[in-house]
PDB file of C-alpha atoms in Angstrom:
ATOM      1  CA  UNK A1380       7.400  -9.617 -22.076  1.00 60.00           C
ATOM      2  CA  UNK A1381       5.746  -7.257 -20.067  1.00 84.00           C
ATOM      3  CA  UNK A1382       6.900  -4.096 -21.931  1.00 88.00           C
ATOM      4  CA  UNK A1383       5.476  -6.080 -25.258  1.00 88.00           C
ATOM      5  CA  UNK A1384       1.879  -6.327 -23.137  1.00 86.00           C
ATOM      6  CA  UNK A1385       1.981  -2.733 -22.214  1.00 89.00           C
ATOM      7  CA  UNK A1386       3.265  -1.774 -25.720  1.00 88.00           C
ATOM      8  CA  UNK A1387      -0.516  -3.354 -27.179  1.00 88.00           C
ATOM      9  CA  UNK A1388      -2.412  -2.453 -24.118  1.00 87.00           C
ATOM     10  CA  UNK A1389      -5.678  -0.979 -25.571  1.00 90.00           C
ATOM     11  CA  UNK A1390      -6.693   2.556 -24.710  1.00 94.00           C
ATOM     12  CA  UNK A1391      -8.527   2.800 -21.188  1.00 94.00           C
ATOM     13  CA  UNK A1392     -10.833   4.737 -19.195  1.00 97.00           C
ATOM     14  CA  UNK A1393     -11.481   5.896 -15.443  1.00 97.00           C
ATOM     15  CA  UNK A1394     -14.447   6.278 -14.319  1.00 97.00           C
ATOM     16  CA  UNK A1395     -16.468   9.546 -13.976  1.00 98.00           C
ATOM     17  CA  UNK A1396     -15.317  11.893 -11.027  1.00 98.00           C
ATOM     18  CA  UNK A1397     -16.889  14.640 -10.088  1.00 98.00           C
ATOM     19  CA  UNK A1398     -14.916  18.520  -9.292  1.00 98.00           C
ATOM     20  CA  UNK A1399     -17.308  19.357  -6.921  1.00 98.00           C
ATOM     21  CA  UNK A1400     -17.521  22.722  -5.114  1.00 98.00           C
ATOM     22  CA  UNK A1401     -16.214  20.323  -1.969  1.00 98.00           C
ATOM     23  CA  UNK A1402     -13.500  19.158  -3.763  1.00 98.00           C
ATOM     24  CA  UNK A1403     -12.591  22.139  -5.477  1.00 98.00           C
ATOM     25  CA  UNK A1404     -12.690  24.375  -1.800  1.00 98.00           C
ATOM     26  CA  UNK A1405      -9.899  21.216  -0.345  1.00 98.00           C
ATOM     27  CA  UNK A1406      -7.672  21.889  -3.429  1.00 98.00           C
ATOM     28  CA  UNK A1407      -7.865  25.599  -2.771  1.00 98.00           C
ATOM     29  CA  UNK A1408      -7.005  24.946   0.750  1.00 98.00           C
ATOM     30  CA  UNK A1409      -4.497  22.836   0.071  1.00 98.00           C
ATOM     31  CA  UNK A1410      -2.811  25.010  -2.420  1.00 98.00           C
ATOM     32  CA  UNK A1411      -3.686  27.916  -1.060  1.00 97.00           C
ATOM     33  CA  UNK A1412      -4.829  29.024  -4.116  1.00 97.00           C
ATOM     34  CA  UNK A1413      -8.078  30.783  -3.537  1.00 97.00           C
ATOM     35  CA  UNK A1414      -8.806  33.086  -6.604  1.00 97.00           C
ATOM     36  CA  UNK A1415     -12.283  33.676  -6.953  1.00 98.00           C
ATOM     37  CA  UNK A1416     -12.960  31.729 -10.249  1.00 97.00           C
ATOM     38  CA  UNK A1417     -13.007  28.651  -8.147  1.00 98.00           C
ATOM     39  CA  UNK A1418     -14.408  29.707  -5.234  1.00 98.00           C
ATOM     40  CA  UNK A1419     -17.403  32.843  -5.559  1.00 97.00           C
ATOM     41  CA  UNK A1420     -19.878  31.925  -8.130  1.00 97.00           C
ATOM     42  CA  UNK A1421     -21.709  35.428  -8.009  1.00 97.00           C
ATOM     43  CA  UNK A1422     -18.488  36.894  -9.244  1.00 97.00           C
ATOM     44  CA  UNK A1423     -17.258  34.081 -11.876  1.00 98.00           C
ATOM     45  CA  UNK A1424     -20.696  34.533 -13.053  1.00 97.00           C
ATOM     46  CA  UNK A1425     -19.244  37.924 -14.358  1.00 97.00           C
ATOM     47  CA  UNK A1426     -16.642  36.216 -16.303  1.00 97.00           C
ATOM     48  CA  UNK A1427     -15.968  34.632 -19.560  1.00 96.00           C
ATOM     49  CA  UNK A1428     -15.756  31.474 -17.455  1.00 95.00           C
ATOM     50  CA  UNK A1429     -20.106  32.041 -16.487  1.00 96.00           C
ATOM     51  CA  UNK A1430     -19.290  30.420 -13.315  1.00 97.00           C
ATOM     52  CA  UNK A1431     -16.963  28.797 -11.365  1.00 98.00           C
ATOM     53  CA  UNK A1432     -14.675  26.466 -12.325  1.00 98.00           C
ATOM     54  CA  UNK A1433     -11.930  24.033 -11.141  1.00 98.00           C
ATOM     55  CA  UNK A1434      -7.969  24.848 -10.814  1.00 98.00           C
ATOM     56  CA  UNK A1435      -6.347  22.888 -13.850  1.00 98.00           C
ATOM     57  CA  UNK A1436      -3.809  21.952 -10.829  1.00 98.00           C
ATOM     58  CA  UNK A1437      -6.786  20.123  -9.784  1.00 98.00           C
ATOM     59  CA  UNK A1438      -7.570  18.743 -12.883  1.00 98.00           C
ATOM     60  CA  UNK A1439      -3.899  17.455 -13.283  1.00 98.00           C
ATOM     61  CA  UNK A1440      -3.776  15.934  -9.896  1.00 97.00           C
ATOM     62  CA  UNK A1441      -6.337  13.927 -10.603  1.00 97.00           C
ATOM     63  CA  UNK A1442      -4.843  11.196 -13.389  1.00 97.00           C
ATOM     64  CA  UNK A1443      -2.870   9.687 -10.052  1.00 94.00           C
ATOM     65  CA  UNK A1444      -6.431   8.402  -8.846  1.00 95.00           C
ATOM     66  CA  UNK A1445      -7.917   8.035 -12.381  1.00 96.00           C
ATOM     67  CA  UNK A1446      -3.889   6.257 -13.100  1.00 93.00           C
ATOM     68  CA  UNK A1447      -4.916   3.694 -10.426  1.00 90.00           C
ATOM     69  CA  UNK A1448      -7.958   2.368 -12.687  1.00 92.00           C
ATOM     70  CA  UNK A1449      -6.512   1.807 -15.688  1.00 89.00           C
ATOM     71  CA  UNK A1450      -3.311   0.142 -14.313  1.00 83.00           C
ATOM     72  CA  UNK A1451      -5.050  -2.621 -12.242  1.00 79.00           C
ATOM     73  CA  UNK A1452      -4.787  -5.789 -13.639  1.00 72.00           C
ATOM     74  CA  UNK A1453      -1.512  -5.617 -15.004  1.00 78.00           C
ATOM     75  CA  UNK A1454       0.687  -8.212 -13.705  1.00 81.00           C
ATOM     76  CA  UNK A1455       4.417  -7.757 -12.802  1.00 85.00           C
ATOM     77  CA  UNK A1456       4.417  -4.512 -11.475  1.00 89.00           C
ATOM     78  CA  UNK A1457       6.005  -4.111  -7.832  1.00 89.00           C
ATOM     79  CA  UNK A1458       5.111  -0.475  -7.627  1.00 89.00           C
ATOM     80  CA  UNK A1459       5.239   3.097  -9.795  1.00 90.00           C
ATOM     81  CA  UNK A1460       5.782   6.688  -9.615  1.00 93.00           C
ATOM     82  CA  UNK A1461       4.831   9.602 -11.190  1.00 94.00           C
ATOM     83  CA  UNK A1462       8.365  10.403 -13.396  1.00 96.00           C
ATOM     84  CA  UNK A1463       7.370  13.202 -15.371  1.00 97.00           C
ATOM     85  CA  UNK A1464       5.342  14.930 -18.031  1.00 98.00           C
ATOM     86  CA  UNK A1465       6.847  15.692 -21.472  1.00 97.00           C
ATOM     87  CA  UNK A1466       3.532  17.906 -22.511  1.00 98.00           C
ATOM     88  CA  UNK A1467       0.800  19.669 -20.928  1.00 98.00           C
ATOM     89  CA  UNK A1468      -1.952  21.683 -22.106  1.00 98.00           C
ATOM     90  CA  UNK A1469      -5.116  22.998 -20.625  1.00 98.00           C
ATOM     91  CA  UNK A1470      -7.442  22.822 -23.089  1.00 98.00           C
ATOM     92  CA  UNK A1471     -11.395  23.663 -21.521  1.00 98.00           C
ATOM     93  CA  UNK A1472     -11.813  25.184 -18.670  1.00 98.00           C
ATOM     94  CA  UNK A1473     -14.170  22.216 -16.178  1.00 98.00           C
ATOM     95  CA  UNK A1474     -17.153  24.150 -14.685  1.00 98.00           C
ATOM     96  CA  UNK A1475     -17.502  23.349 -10.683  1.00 98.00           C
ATOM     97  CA  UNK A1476     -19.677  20.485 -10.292  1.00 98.00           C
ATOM     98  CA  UNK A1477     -19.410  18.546 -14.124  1.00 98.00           C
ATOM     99  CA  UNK A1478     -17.945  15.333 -14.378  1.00 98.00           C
ATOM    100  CA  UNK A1479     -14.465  14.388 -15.912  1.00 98.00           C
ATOM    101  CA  UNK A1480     -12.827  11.044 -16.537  1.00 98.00           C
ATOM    102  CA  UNK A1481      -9.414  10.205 -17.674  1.00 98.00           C
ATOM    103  CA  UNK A1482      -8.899   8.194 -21.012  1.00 98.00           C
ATOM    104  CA  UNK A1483      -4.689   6.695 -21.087  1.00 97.00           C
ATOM    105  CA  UNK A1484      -3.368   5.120 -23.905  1.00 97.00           C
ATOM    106  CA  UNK A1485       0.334   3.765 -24.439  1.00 96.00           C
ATOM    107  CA  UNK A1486       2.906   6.162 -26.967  1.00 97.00           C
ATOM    108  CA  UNK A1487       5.868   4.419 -25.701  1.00 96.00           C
ATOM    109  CA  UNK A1488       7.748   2.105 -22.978  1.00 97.00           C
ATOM    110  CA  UNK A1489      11.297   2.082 -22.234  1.00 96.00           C
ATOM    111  CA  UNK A1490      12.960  -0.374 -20.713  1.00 95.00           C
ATOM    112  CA  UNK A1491      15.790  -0.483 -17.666  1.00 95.00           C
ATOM    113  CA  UNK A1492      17.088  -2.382 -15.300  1.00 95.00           C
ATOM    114  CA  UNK A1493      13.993  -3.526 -13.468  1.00 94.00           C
ATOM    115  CA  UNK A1494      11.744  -0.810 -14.017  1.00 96.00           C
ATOM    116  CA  UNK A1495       9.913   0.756 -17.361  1.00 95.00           C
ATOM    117  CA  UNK A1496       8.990   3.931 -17.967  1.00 97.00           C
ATOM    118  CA  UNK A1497       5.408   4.155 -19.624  1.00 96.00           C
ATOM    119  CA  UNK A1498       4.611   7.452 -22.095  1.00 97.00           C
ATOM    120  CA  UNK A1499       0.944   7.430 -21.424  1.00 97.00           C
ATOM    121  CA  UNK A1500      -1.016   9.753 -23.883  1.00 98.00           C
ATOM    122  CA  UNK A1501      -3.633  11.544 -21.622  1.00 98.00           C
ATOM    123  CA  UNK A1502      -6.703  12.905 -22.188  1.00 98.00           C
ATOM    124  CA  UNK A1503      -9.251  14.441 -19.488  1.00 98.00           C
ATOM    125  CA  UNK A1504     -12.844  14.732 -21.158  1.00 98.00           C
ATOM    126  CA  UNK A1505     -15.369  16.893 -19.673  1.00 98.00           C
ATOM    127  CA  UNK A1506     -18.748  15.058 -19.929  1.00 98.00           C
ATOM    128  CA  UNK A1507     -21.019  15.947 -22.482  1.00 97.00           C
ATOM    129  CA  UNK A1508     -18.305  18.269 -23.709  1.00 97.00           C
ATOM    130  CA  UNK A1509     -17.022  18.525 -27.566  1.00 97.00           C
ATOM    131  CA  UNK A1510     -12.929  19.321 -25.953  1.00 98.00           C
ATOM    132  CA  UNK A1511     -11.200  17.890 -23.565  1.00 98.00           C
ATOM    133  CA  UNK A1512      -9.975  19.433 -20.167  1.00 98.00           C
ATOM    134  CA  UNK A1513      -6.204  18.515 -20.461  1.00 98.00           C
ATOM    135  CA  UNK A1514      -4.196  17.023 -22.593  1.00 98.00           C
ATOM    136  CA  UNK A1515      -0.642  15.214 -21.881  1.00 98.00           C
ATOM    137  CA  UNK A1516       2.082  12.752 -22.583  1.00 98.00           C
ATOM    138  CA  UNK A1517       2.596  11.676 -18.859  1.00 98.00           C
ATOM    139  CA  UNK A1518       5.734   9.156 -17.886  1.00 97.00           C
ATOM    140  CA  UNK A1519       5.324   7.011 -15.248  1.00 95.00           C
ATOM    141  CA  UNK A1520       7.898   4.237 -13.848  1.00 96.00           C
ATOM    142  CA  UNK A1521       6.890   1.372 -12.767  1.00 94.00           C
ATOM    143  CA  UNK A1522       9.175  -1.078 -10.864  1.00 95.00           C
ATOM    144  CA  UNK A1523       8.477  -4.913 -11.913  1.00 93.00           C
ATOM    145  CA  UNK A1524       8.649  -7.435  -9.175  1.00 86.00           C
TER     146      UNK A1524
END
């Protein structure tokens, strides 16, 4: 029953979260990752970016929090996981400081002994912009109770 539900589960939407230059510094830090592109606007200025702009890593990371919004609500479900991605592409760069928000929507569900795995097709809009940041068929499993 529940892999029917999930199976006609509408599209949904996160809300709006913000890639901050705060946020954006802690994934650097984190990762260790600090190019300039993210990190000195006076140089990304000088670059086809115009400015500073957030680590697709970043970008990517984010669908586990923006994950946790559109999967409330739906009963039977003990726990998941992140299982996987089939696809990935980084479409738009995400300027420091814009908002983006994660919109899911069900390709697939297959079923095992106690768990399914869910193909969610992803997309990460930028606000107010025509292309998205990411796109991505992401798996997840989720263990039923």
């Amino acid at each position: 029953m529940l892999a029917d539900d999930l199976r006609d589960l509408a599209p949904r939407e996160s809300a709006w979260v913000s890639l901050d230059a705060a946020r954006v510094k802690a994934f650097s830090d984190a990762t260790e990752d600090w190019q300039f592109i993210h990190l000195d606007a006076e140089r990304a200025s000088r670059t086809a970016f115009g400015g500073t702009v957030a680590h697709g890593f970043l970008t990517l990371s984010m669908l586990s929090m923006m994950s946790y919004q559109v999967m409330e609500g739906i009963p039977g479900i003990l726990s998941s996981v992140n299982y996987g991605f089939d696809r990935i592409r980084f479409v738009s760069p995400v300027r420091v400081g814009l908002r983006v928000r994660g919109r899911f929507a069900v390709a697939s569900v297959d079923e095992g002994d106690g768990w399914l795995d869910v193909h969610w097709d992803v997309e990460v809009e930028i606000e107010g912009a025509a292309r998205p940041a990411l796109v991505a068929n992401w798996i997840t499993r989720m263990y039923l109770r």
